[in-house]
Every structure is written in C-alpha cells, then in structure tokens.
C-alpha cells in the first residue's frame, strides 16, 4: 500500500483537517454562490468607474490576481492588484477599490484601504471579520462577509466567487452563468477523483505529490490566467507543503530563465519542473513550450506536464488551481507535515503588531 493511501496515518498528520477542506471545495463554491446571491451591492452599483484595484496579501491577495487574469481581456478599464503598503497615485475617487483580507486584519491591506478612503474611492470590502468589518461599518460601505474558521488559502472559494460575481452584477465583469455551472461541475468531478479514498494509482493529485517527492518544484504557467495559477501552486506548495517552490511564466521565461538552467547542474537536477498546459494552446504557445521542454529537460530531475481542460477559462482556472491546492496538501502529508499551521507568517505578524 502506498503511503498516501494509509488513511489512518493521514488523519493523524492532518490535525486541523486541511485535506477535508480541499475535499469539500465544491461545497464551498456552492455556498459561496449563495453568499454572492444575497450580497447587497446597491452602494457600488450604477457608477462609471475608471479602474478597479484589488488590495490584498497572500491567500487573499491571490483573489485579485485570479480575477484580473480572468476578466482583463474583456475589460474597458484598467485592473490593478496592489500588494504592499502604498496605493499607486493614479487610483482616485473614480476607482472601485476592493480590499480583500480573510482575517480582516492585514496591515498592508488596511494601509492602502485608508489611502483609498481618503481619496474618495468607492469601496467593496471582502473579509470574514476583523478590522475590515469594523471599517466597512464605520464607512457605511459595501461588504461581502464570508464565513470564518478556515485558513485564508483554504477559503479561496468564499473569497473569490462572491467577489467575481459582485463585479459581474455591477457590470464590471462578463461572466456567463453557464461558465459558472460548468466550472462547479468540473470541480465536483475532480473532488471525487482526488478524494483520499481514491488510491494513488488512480489519483492524479496524489501522483503529483509523489512525483515531487523530495525534489524542489518549479512551476511554469503558459501565459494569461495560467500564470496566476502557477503562482498559486507556488504559494500552496510553500504554505501547505512547507516546501520551497519557484514559478515563472511563458513567454517571459524564454527571455531569461531558459538560459539560467545551464550551470549548477548538481543543484538543478534535484528540481522538478511542472508545466501547466492549456489544452487549447495556440500553435505559437504550443511550439514555444514543446521546444522549451526539449531544451531544458536534461537540466531537471523530471518534467511533468499538467493538462488543463475545461469548457471555459473559469472552469480551466479553477480546475488547475484545485489540482495544485490538493496536491500540495498531499505533498505535506506524504512527508508527515501538518499542512495547516503557518507559524512563521504568524510570528512575523505578531512582531509587527508590537509596533502598534
Ligand atoms: O495563507 C495565508 O495564511 C497568508 O498568505 C494570508 O492570506 C496573508 O498573510 C494575508 O492574511 P489575510 O488573508 O488574513 O489578509
């Protein structure tokens, strides 16, 4: 029996139930859709915004990356993601600013949010509580409140879907209902395939974790939305797997990183390259990636291609994200690591809080 099929052992390692959170991702999305349906958006509706800015860090900041990657090709206005203490000077009263913080207490997000408020921007808060909830009340602003009790990265469905749908309902994003339904259907199918009860031989998420093993993963996304997903894989492998991981995106990586694998062979041969591959890659992207694999494969311990399928960009994005999320949990469990705690992040936040 393979290690990841020993369910009693897995349960003992995963003390706070991160695998269960992942297995329930479909249900989280269904609940998230209900939250979106009941959100009161009257305070942000009917305005002619000149831009949208997402504020947020880490797991919450990823919401902006993902939404931007999904809607920017069809957007008439610029979309920014702000990750830091300072709000760019061009974000003014005519922008919709969306602070996203699962805890509601992240200081960088709060710093930018205060600057946005001073400039008179319209605000859409997304949080489970904390200071953001208090500020939303004080400012009498629109808020999407999501359920508490998860790690921010484990609440991505709650944070992402209602935010995307709020933008759709205010006319700022084009999202077809059929795309949402097909995305949810696909996640349901995947969650059955990736469930802990499905043995390694038939479970692709477990196989990815096994393939990474003790190597250092590098994740490549093939442009557009898959770059955001490659970044998410990196963060999930870091936070759940407590494993170093790096990422880069096509085509930019072909203009620098591709050459960087030539030296330090002893080190690079301990790395696994994972490439997210859209089944609908155009011929230029396909040729680019195939050629890159040919050029660099001997520099790595192995190269694994992750096929990304779906009826829409949304379905593909969520499926590719979900595959990485649950594989990163399996990676942790394979090595006897509890995926939930992120002690170093908490210690750092506690040190900074002493400055208040
Ligand atoms: O996953 C995590 O725990 C972090 O990346 C957090 O999301 C990040 O520190 C920001 O915190 P919050 O999501 O509560 O704003």
XYZ file of C-alpha atoms and ligand atoms in Angstrom:
371
model
C 0.000 0.000 0.000
C 1.297 3.490 -0.925
C 1.887 5.983 1.885
C -0.870 8.388 0.788
C -3.383 5.551 0.820
C -2.883 4.891 4.539
C -5.901 6.877 5.662
C -5.387 6.478 9.406
C -1.880 7.883 9.158
C -3.095 10.796 7.030
C -5.744 11.662 9.590
C -3.165 11.770 12.373
C -0.875 14.124 10.462
C -3.630 16.438 9.191
C -4.699 17.545 12.657
C -6.737 20.558 11.535
C -8.367 18.953 8.514
C -6.867 20.792 5.524
C -7.468 17.769 3.305
C -11.133 17.774 4.265
C -11.337 21.475 3.392
C -9.937 20.652 -0.046
C -12.221 17.647 -0.495
C -15.156 19.957 0.269
C -14.111 22.653 -2.197
C -17.127 22.038 -4.434
C -19.482 22.574 -1.483
C -17.576 25.719 -0.536
C -18.170 27.073 -4.042
C -21.880 26.249 -3.847
C -22.112 28.120 -0.543
C -20.034 30.974 -1.965
C -22.531 31.359 -4.799
C -25.325 31.757 -2.242
C -23.300 34.449 -0.447
C -22.971 36.256 -3.774
C -26.707 35.987 -4.454
C -27.574 37.589 -1.118
C -24.980 40.404 -1.227
C -26.353 43.953 -1.160
C -24.413 45.754 -3.892
C -26.521 48.936 -4.005
C -23.653 51.077 -2.658
C -21.303 50.152 -5.504
C -23.845 49.910 -8.348
C -24.576 52.455 -11.079
C -21.218 54.278 -11.142
C -18.864 54.818 -14.077
C -15.597 53.551 -12.634
C -12.329 54.366 -14.359
C -10.491 51.432 -12.803
C -10.656 48.519 -10.359
C -7.959 47.952 -7.729
C -7.708 44.837 -5.585
C -5.851 45.224 -2.299
C -4.674 42.099 -0.513
C -1.759 39.928 0.509
C -1.013 36.205 0.296
C -4.031 33.933 0.020
C -6.375 36.925 -0.034
C -4.248 38.869 -2.499
C -4.494 35.951 -4.910
C -8.199 36.754 -5.382
C -7.182 39.905 -7.264
C -4.579 38.049 -9.348
C -7.097 35.424 -10.383
C -9.977 37.783 -11.160
C -7.726 40.156 -13.065
C -6.358 37.290 -15.168
C -9.887 36.110 -15.979
C -11.559 39.417 -16.849
C -8.866 41.775 -18.116
C -9.060 40.760 -21.790
C -12.693 41.918 -21.902
C -12.368 44.901 -19.570
C -12.747 48.518 -20.737
C -10.951 49.838 -17.666
C -7.590 49.049 -16.018
C -7.424 46.442 -13.265
C -4.694 46.668 -10.637
C -3.573 44.358 -7.861
C -1.878 46.199 -5.002
C 0.287 44.155 -2.653
C 2.017 46.421 -0.211
C 1.579 49.497 1.957
C 1.257 52.135 -0.717
C -1.645 52.848 -3.063
C -0.474 53.971 -6.540
C -1.020 57.706 -7.116
C -3.382 57.251 -10.080
C -6.024 55.386 -8.038
C -8.549 58.100 -7.254
C -12.180 58.757 -6.360
C -13.420 57.252 -9.635
C -11.963 53.795 -8.941
C -13.646 50.825 -7.330
C -11.232 49.592 -4.660
C -11.671 46.039 -3.364
C -9.782 45.283 -0.125
C -9.705 41.500 0.383
C -8.455 40.111 3.690
C -9.718 36.847 5.090
C -8.793 37.746 8.674
C -9.676 41.384 8.068
C -6.521 42.424 9.907
C -3.681 42.510 7.372
C -1.762 45.727 7.852
C -0.651 46.325 4.259
C -4.245 45.971 3.059
C -5.516 48.318 5.771
C -2.849 50.893 4.939
C -3.902 51.045 1.253
C -7.558 50.933 2.175
C -7.176 54.052 4.314
C -5.457 55.835 1.423
C -8.278 54.816 -0.926
C -10.850 56.124 1.545
C -9.001 59.456 1.837
C -9.063 59.790 -1.952
C -12.826 59.176 -2.012
C -12.763 55.854 -3.905
C -15.779 53.545 -3.734
C -15.023 50.504 -1.575
C -16.110 46.873 -1.748
C -14.867 45.042 1.356
C -14.315 41.272 1.337
C -13.457 39.711 4.722
C -14.619 37.255 7.347
C -14.490 39.876 10.120
C -11.668 41.722 11.910
C -10.788 45.367 11.379
C -12.063 45.343 7.817
C -15.556 44.535 9.012
C -15.360 47.343 11.581
C -14.124 49.776 8.932
C -16.843 48.748 6.480
C -19.423 49.548 9.155
C -17.778 52.841 10.049
C -17.542 53.903 6.385
C -21.051 52.526 5.659
C -19.504 50.706 2.716
C -20.497 47.611 0.770
C -19.181 44.377 2.282
C -19.189 40.741 1.273
C -18.823 38.851 4.535
C -17.516 35.310 4.221
C -17.557 32.506 6.800
C -14.664 32.449 9.296
C -12.811 29.396 10.595
C -10.533 28.488 7.684
C -7.004 29.338 6.665
C -7.174 32.160 4.071
C -5.887 29.835 1.329
C -8.499 27.236 2.299
C -11.256 29.840 1.915
C -10.393 30.760 -1.676
C -13.859 29.727 -2.923
C -15.542 32.039 -0.406
C -13.222 34.919 -1.224
C -13.087 34.524 -4.996
C -16.562 33.639 -6.273
C -18.659 36.305 -4.481
C -16.094 38.967 -5.465
C -16.183 37.923 -9.113
C -19.988 37.808 -9.081
C -20.217 41.217 -7.394
C -18.187 42.638 -10.287
C -20.442 40.863 -12.764
C -23.574 42.165 -11.070
C -22.279 45.735 -11.214
C -21.476 45.369 -14.919
C -17.691 45.323 -14.442
C -17.039 41.720 -15.470
C -18.544 39.491 -18.120
C -19.240 36.074 -16.616
C -21.710 33.620 -18.159
C -23.892 31.620 -15.777
C -23.189 28.538 -17.887
C -19.449 29.012 -17.291
C -20.005 29.059 -13.548
C -22.141 25.932 -13.733
C -19.588 24.083 -15.840
C -16.747 25.170 -13.541
C -18.600 23.928 -10.482
C -19.487 20.667 -12.251
C -15.846 20.115 -13.110
C -14.705 20.802 -9.533
C -17.284 18.308 -8.285
C -15.875 15.644 -10.603
C -12.281 16.424 -9.648
C -13.042 16.389 -5.933
C -14.330 12.841 -6.360
C -11.232 11.825 -8.340
C -8.812 13.437 -5.866
C -10.549 12.219 -2.704
C -8.273 10.479 -0.190
C -10.230 7.248 -0.698
C -9.066 7.034 -4.334
C -5.776 5.161 -4.318
C -2.551 6.658 -5.646
C -2.586 4.568 -8.837
C -5.788 6.318 -9.916
C -5.413 9.650 -8.104
C -3.572 12.315 -10.130
C -3.266 14.732 -7.198
C -1.523 12.063 -5.102
C 0.662 11.198 -8.096
C 1.809 14.822 -8.410
C 2.784 14.862 -4.732
C 4.672 11.575 -5.150
C 6.424 12.859 -8.274
C 7.604 15.976 -6.444
C 8.724 13.826 -3.521
C 11.870 15.371 -2.074
C 12.739 17.458 -5.113
C 12.321 21.218 -5.321
C 9.409 22.106 -7.608
C 9.408 24.862 -10.217
C 6.007 25.668 -11.750
C 5.513 27.254 -15.169
C 2.240 28.772 -16.356
C 1.610 29.226 -20.021
C 0.597 32.878 -20.180
C -2.561 34.720 -19.089
C -4.654 33.084 -16.411
C -2.327 30.091 -16.067
C 0.420 32.420 -14.848
C -1.803 33.346 -11.914
C -2.421 29.651 -11.301
C 1.299 28.810 -11.461
C 1.855 31.445 -8.785
C -0.944 29.895 -6.688
C 0.742 26.459 -6.975
C 3.968 28.005 -5.698
C 2.207 29.613 -2.725
C 0.274 26.450 -1.847
C 3.396 24.280 -2.066
C 5.094 26.821 0.239
C 2.269 27.138 2.766
C 0.709 23.669 2.806
C 3.791 21.672 1.842
C 6.308 23.835 3.792
C 8.450 23.318 0.705
C 10.432 25.840 -1.324
C 8.972 26.369 -4.774
C 9.543 28.803 -7.617
C 7.436 29.827 -10.574
C 7.674 31.666 -13.847
C 5.504 32.354 -16.877
C 5.671 31.816 -20.596
C 6.589 33.644 -22.757
C 8.704 35.875 -20.484
C 10.735 32.980 -19.044
C 12.018 32.246 -22.542
C 13.825 35.563 -22.494
C 15.918 34.855 -19.375
C 15.230 31.800 -17.181
C 15.561 29.279 -20.024
C 19.294 30.030 -20.185
C 19.653 30.067 -16.408
C 19.375 26.285 -16.165
C 22.702 25.779 -17.933
C 25.004 25.923 -14.919
C 24.779 24.366 -11.406
C 23.744 21.005 -12.828
C 24.171 19.264 -9.480
C 21.594 21.584 -7.955
C 19.153 21.830 -10.867
C 18.948 18.050 -11.239
C 17.258 17.979 -7.846
C 14.435 20.126 -9.246
C 11.129 19.009 -10.754
C 9.628 21.190 -13.469
C 5.822 21.246 -13.536
C 4.191 22.879 -16.556
C 0.508 23.811 -16.659
C -0.664 23.171 -20.217
C -3.899 24.564 -21.575
C -5.480 22.027 -23.937
C -6.340 24.952 -26.241
C -2.838 26.418 -26.512
C -2.377 28.158 -29.829
C 0.319 26.868 -32.176
C 2.878 29.511 -31.153
C 2.478 28.779 -27.430
C 2.478 25.022 -28.042
C 5.663 25.218 -30.120
C 7.263 27.523 -27.554
C 6.552 25.157 -24.654
C 7.423 21.953 -26.520
C 10.705 23.498 -27.645
C 11.489 24.758 -24.138
C 10.919 21.286 -22.688
C 13.320 19.876 -25.262
C 15.929 22.499 -24.373
C 15.810 22.206 -20.582
C 14.612 18.713 -19.712
C 18.079 17.315 -19.036
C 18.667 20.113 -16.514
C 15.849 18.810 -14.275
C 15.262 15.652 -12.325
C 11.974 15.361 -14.222
C 9.458 17.393 -16.191
C 5.753 16.850 -15.544
C 3.091 18.348 -17.774
C -0.251 19.081 -16.104
C -3.070 19.044 -18.665
C -5.582 21.861 -18.108
C -9.035 21.141 -19.502
C -12.448 22.759 -19.291
C -15.332 24.307 -21.173
C -14.400 27.859 -20.183
C -11.431 29.825 -18.896
C -13.116 29.889 -15.480
C -13.510 26.101 -15.430
C -9.916 25.615 -16.515
C -8.580 28.111 -13.975
C -10.474 26.643 -11.034
C -9.632 23.076 -12.022
C -5.921 23.816 -12.438
C -5.891 25.717 -9.161
C -7.736 22.952 -7.341
C -5.355 20.289 -8.656
C -2.407 22.219 -7.228
C -4.141 23.045 -3.971
C -4.970 19.452 -3.116
C -1.655 18.097 -4.484
C 0.170 20.488 -2.122
C -1.802 19.071 0.802
C -0.880 15.543 -0.276
C 2.748 16.676 -0.548
C 2.649 17.801 3.085
C 1.012 14.572 4.239
C 3.484 12.449 2.268
C 6.273 13.993 4.336
C 4.462 13.833 7.681
C 3.887 17.603 7.722
C 0.665 19.152 9.039
C -0.476 21.354 6.127
C -2.453 23.884 8.194
C -0.116 25.844 10.510
C 1.884 28.725 9.053
C 3.833 29.567 12.185
C 6.439 31.804 10.578
C 3.753 34.024 8.986
C 2.008 34.322 12.351
C 5.229 35.095 14.225
C 6.076 37.839 11.757
C 2.621 39.405 12.038
C 2.875 39.262 15.853
C 6.243 41.091 15.774
C 4.806 43.819 13.545
C 1.729 44.130 15.756
C 4.028 45.085 18.655
C 4.795 48.319 16.780
C 1.150 49.484 17.066
O -2.390 31.999 3.543
C -2.059 32.767 4.453
O -2.206 32.499 5.659
C -1.474 34.110 4.111
O -0.991 34.118 2.811
C -2.525 35.195 4.333
O -3.529 35.100 3.361
C -1.879 36.571 4.293
O -0.915 36.669 5.321
C -2.859 37.701 4.455
O -3.736 37.480 5.513
P -5.304 37.685 5.271
O -5.649 36.704 4.202
O -5.952 37.376 6.552
O -5.469 39.094 4.838
